[in-house]
Tab-separated table of C-alpha atoms and ligand atoms in Angstrom:
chain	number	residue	atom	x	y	z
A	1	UNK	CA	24.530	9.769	29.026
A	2	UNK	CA	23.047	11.767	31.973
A	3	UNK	CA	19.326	11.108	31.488
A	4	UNK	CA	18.749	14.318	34.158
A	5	UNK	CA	20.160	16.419	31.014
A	6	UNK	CA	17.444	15.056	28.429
A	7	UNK	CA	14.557	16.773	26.703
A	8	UNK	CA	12.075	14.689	28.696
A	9	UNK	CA	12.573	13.250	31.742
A	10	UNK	CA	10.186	10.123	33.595
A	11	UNK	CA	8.731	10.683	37.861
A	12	UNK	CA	7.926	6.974	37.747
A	13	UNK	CA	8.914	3.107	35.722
A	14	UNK	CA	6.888	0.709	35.943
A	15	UNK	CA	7.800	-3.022	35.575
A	16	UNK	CA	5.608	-6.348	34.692
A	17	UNK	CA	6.480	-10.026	34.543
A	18	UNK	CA	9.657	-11.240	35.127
A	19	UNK	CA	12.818	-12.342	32.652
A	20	UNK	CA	11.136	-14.639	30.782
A	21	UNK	CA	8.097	-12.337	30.158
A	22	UNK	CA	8.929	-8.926	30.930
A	23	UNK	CA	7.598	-5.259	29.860
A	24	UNK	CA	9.010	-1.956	31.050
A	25	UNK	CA	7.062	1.146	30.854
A	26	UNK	CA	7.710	4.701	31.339
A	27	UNK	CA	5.416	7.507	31.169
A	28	UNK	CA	7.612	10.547	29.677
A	29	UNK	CA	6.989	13.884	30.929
A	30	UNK	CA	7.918	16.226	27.770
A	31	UNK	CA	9.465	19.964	28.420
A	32	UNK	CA	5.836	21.380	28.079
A	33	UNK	CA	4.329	18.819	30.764
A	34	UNK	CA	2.970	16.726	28.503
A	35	UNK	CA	2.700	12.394	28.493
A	36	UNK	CA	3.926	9.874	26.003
A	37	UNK	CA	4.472	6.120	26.766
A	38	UNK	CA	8.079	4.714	25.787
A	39	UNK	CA	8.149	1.435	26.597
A	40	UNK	CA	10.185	-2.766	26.415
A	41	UNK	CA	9.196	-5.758	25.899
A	42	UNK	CA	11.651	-9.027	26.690
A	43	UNK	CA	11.539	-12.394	27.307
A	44	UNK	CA	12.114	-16.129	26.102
A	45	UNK	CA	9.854	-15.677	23.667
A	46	UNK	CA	11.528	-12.680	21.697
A	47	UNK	CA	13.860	-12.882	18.968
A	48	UNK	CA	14.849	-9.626	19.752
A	49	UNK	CA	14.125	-7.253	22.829
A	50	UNK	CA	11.584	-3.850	21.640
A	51	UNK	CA	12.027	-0.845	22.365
A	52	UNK	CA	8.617	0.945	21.432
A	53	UNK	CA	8.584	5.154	21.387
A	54	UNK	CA	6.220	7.548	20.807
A	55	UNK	CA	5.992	9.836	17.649
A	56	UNK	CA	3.724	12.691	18.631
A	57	UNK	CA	1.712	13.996	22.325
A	58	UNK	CA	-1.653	12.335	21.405
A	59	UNK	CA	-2.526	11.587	18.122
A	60	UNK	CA	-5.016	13.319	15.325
A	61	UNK	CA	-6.277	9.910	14.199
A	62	UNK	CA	-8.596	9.276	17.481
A	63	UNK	CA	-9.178	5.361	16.129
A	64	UNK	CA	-11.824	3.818	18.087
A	65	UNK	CA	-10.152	0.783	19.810
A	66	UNK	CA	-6.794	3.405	20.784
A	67	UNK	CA	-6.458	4.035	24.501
A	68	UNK	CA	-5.808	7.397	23.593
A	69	UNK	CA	-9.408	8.060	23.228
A	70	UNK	CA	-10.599	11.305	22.223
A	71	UNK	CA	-7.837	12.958	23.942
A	72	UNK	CA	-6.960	16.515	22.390
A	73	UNK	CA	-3.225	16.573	19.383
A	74	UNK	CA	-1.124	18.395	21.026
A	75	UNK	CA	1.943	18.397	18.491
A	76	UNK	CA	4.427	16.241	17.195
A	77	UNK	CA	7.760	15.364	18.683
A	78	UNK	CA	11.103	16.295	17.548
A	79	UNK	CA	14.004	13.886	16.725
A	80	UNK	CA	15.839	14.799	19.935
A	81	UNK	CA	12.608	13.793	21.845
A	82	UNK	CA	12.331	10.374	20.608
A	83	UNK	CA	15.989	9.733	20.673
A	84	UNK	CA	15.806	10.370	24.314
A	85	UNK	CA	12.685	7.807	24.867
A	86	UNK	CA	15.234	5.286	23.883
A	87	UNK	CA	17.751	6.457	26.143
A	88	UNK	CA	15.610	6.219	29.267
A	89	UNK	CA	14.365	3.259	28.070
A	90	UNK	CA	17.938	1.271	27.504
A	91	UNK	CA	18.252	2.669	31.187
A	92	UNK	CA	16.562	0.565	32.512
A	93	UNK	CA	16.854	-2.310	30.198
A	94	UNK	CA	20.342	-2.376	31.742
A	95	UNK	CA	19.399	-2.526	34.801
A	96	UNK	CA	17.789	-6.141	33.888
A	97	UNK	CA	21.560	-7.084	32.306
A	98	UNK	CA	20.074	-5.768	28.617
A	99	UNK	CA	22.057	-3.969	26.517
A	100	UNK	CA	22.051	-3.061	22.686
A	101	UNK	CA	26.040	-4.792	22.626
A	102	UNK	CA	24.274	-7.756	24.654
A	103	UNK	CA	21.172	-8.686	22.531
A	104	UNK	CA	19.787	-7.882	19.557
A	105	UNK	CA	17.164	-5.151	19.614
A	106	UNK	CA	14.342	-3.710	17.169
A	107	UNK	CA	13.556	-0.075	17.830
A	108	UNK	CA	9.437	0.138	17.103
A	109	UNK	CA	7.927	3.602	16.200
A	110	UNK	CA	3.978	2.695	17.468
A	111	UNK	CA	3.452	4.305	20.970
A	112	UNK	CA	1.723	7.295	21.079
A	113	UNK	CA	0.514	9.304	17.667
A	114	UNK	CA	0.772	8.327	14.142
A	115	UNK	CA	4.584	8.186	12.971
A	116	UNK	CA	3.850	9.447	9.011
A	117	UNK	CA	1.941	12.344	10.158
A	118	UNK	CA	5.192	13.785	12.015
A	119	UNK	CA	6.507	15.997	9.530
A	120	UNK	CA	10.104	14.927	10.290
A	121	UNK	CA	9.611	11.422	10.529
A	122	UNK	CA	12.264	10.909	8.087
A	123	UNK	CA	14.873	12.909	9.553
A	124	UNK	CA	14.457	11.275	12.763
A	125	UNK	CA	14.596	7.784	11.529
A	126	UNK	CA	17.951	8.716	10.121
A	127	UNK	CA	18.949	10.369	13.700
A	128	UNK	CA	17.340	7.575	15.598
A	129	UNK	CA	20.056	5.004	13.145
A	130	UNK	CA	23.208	6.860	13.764
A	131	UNK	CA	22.289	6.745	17.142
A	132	UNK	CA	21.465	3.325	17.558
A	133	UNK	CA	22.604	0.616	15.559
A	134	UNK	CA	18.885	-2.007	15.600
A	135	UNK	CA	16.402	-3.318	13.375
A	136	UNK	CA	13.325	-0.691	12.937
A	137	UNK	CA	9.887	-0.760	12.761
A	138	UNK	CA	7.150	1.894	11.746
A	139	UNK	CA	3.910	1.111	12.266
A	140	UNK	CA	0.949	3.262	10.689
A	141	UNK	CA	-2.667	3.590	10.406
A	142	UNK	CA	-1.632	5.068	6.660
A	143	UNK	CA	-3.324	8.122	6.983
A	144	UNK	CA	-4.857	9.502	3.899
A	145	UNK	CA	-2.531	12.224	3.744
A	146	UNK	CA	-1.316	14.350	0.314
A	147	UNK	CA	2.852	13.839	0.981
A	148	UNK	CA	1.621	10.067	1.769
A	149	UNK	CA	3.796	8.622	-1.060
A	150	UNK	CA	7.195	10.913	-0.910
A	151	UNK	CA	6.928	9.792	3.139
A	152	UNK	CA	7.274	6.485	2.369
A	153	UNK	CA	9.018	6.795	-0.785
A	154	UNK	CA	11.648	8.565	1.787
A	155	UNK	CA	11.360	5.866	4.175
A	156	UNK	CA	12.258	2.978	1.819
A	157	UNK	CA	15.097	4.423	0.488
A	158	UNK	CA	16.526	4.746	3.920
A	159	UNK	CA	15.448	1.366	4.411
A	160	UNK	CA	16.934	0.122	1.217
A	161	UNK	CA	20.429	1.494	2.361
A	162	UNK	CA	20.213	0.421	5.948
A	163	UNK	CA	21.554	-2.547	6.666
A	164	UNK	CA	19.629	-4.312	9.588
A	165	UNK	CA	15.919	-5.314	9.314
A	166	UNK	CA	13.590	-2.121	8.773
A	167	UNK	CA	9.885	-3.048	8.360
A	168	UNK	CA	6.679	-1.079	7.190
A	169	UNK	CA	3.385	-2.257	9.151
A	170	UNK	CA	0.316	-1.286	8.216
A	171	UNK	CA	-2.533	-1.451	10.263
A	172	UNK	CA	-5.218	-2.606	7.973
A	173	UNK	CA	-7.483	-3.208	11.219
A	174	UNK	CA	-10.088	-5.269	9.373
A	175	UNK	CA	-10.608	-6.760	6.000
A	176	UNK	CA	-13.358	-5.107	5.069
A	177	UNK	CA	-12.686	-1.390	3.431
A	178	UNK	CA	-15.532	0.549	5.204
A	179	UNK	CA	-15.252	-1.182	8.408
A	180	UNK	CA	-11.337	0.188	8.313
A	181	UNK	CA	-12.393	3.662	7.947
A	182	UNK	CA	-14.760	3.706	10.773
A	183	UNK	CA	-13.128	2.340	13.265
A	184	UNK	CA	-10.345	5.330	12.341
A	185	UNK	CA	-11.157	8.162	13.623
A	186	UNK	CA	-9.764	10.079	10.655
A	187	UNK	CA	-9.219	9.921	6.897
A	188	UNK	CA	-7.233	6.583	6.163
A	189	UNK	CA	-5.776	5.009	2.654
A	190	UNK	CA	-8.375	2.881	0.923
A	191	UNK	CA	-7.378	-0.504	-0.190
A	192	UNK	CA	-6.072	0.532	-3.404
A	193	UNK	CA	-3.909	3.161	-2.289
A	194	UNK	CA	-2.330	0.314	0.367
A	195	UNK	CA	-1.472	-1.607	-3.112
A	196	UNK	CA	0.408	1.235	-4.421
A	197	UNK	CA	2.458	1.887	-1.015
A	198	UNK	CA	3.652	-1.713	-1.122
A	199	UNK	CA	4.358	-1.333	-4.636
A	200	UNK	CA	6.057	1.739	-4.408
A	201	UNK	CA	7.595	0.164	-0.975
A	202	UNK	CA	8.824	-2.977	-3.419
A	203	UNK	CA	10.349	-0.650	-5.981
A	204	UNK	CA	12.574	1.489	-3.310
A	205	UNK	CA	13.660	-1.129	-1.165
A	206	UNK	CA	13.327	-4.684	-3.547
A	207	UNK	CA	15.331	-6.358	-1.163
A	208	UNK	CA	13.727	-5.581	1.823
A	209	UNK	CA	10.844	-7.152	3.865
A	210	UNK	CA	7.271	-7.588	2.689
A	211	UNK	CA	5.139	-4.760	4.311
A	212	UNK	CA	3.218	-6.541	6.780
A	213	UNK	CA	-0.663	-5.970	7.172
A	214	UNK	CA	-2.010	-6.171	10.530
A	215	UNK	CA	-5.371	-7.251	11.731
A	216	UNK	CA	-6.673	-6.690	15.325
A	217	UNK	CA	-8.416	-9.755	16.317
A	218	UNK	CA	-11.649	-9.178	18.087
A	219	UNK	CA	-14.840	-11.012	18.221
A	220	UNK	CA	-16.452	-9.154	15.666
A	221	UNK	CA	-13.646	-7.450	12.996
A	222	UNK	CA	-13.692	-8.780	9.654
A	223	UNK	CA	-10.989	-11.247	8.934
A	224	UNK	CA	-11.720	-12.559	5.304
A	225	UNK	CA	-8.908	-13.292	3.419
A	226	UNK	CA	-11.126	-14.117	-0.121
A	227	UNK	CA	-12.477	-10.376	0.589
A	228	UNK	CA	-8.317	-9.009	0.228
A	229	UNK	CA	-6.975	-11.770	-2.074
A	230	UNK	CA	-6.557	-10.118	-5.235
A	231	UNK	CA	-5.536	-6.537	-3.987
A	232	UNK	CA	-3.295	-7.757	-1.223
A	233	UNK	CA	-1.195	-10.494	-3.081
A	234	UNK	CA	1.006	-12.333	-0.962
A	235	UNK	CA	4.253	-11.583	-3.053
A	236	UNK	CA	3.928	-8.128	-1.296
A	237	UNK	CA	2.211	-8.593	1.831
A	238	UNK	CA	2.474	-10.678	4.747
A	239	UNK	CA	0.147	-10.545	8.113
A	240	UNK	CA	0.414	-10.274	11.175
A	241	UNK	CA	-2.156	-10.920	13.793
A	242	UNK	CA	-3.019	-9.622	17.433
A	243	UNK	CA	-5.960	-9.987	19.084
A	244	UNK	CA	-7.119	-7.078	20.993
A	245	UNK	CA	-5.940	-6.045	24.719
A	246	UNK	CA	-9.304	-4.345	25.969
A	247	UNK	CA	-9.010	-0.726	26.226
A	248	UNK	CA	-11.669	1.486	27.669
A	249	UNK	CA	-12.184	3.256	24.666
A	250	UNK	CA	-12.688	0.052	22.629
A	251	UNK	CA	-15.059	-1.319	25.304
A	252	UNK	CA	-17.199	2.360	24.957
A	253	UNK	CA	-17.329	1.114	21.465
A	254	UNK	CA	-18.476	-2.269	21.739
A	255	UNK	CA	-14.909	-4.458	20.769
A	256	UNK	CA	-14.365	-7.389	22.682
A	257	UNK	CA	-12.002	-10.212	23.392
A	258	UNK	CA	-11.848	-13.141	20.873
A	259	UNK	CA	-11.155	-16.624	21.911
A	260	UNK	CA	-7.873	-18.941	21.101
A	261	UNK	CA	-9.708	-21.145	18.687
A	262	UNK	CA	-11.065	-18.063	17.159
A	263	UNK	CA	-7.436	-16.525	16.406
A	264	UNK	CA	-6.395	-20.443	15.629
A	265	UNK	CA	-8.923	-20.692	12.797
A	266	UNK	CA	-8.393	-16.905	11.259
A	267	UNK	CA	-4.838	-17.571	11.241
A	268	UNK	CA	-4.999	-20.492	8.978
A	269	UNK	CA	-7.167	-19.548	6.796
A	270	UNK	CA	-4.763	-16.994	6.064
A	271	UNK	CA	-2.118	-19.323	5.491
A	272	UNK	CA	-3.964	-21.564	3.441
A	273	UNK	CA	-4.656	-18.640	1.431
A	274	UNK	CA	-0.777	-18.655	0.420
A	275	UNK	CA	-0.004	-15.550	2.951
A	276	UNK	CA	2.846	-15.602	4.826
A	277	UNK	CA	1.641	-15.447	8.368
A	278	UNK	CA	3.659	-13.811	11.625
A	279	UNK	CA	3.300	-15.646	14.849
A	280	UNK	CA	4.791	-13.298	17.129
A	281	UNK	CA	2.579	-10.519	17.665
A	282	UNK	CA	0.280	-12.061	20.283
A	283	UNK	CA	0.158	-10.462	23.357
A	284	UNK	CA	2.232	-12.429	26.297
A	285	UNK	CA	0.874	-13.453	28.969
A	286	UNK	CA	1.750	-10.411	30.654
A	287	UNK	CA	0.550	-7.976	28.570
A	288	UNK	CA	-2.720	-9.963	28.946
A	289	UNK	CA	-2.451	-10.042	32.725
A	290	UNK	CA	-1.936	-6.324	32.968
A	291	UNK	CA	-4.228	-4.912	30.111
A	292	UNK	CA	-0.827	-3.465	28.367
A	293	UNK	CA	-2.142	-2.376	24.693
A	294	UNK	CA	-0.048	0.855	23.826
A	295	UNK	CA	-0.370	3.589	25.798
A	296	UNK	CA	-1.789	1.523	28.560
A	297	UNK	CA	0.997	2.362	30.723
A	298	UNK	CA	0.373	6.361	30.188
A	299	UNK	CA	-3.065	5.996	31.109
A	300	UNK	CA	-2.001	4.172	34.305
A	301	UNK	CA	0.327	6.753	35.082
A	302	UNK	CA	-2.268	9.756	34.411
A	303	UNK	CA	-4.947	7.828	36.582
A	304	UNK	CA	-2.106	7.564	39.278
A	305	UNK	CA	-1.575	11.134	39.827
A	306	UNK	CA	-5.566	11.620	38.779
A	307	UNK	CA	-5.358	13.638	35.548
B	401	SF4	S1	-4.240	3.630	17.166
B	401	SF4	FE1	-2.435	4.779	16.501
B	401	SF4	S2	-3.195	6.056	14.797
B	401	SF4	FE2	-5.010	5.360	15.940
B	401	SF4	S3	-5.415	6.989	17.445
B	401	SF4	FE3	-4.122	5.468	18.478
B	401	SF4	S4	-2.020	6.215	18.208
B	401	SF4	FE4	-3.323	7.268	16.686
């Protein structure tokens, strides 16, 4: 593939670490000058390498702790657009002896904008398959949105007929219901609504993996598992954990860094709650070093050539 022929195209990469802890990031420059983050993560640690693309230029959400900020929707992208984040990305995962025949790789749909309020999200998860043969990932805010259900109703069935890994995460942000919706910036599923999702989820795709619930770990979110028991039982749910990468937009509104013994001691209550409990989503040392929550990169880039 000649990545000068694409639908976007990338000025700058930019690379962190090295092999054992490594993230690639490119700023994509879309046909109508806009800026989305693709971007890799590698290393010792990781089962599989990531490849994370972006779903739509900004994103209507506006959450609070997003680097994105307040930054104006412009639109969402089209299939052929995030096809070709992966593209540029597997570029230059080559270039440090990675590729898709080589290692195992999960494509993650995260960057920037929320994946379920692309109207084609669907479609493109089927292109993005036939084009690449990985494990998936889609992870959503779960906007409260009306074609909520036949998106993910959609979505499972895929996932139910696919035959690598394809996971549903949900960021639940905090245990507590009203703290969720005001840290989003917009409309998002209330707890009972996440219950029928996974339901619905379980019924489409029974084989498939548990939807996982994530929880940004900062020093003040609420991480109660008593508070979720009964509505989030763990034969449906399992969570994941990830303490927050300071962004300047979660700093405006007050989140900060939690400490080891304080992710240590939310984790296991968790566990000893009977939840299945995911020890991978931590950010590496790396990502740490260099501030890399999504669309860190982007924002680097912008800042470079001062927009
Ligand atoms: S965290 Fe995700 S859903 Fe929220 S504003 Fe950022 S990109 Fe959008």
């Amino acid at each position: 593939m000649n990545v000068e022929n694409l639908s976007m195209r990338r000025d700058i990469v930019f690379r962190f670490g090295d092999k054992d802890d490594g993230v690639i990031g490119i700023p994509c420059i879309t046909h109508d000058g806009h800026v989305i983050e693709a971007s890799y993560f590698y290393g010792k640690e990781k089962k599989k390498n990531i490849i994370v693309i972006s779903s739509q230029i900004n994103c209507p959400m506006k959450c609070t702790f997003c680097e994105l900020g307040s930054e104006r929707f412009i639109r969402s992208l089209t299939s052929q657009e995030m096809i070709d984040q992966v593209t540029l990305i597997l570029e230059e995962a080559k270039k440090e002896g990675f590729t898709l025949e080589n290692y195992p790789h999960k494509i993650t749909i995260a960057n920037t904008g929320e994946p379920l309020l692309n109207n084609i999200i669907t479609e493109s998860v089927y292109n993005l398959a036939q084009n690449y043969e990985t494990s998936f990932k889609i992870s959503t805010i779960l906007p409260d949105i009306p074609l909520l259900k036949e998106r993910i109703t959609r979505l499972a069935e895929f996932a139910n007929g696919y035959d690598k890994s394809f996971q549903l995460q949900i960021s639940l942000i905090s245990t507590s219901e009203e703290e969720r919706q005001k840290i989003a910036g917009a409309k998002v599923a209330n707890f009972k609504k996440i219950r029928e999702v996974a339901e619905l989820w379980r019924s489409r795709n029974p084989i498939g993996r548990k939807v996982n619930l994530s929880l940004i770990i900062t020093s003040v979110m609420d991480c109660d598992p008593k508070k979720i028991a009964k509505i989030f039982p763990p034969e449906l749910f399992r969570f994941r954990f990830r303490e927050y990468v300071p962004t300047k937009n979660g700093r405006d509104n007050g989140l900060s860094v939690v400490s080891a013994n304080k992710l240590i001691e939310v984790k296991s209550r968790f566990a000893n709650g009977g939840y299945e409990v995911t020890h991978f989503a931590s950010p590496t040392a790396t990502e740490r070093k260099f501030g890399l929550a999504s669309n860190a990169i982007r924002r680097i880039y912008l800042n470079t050539i001062n927009k």
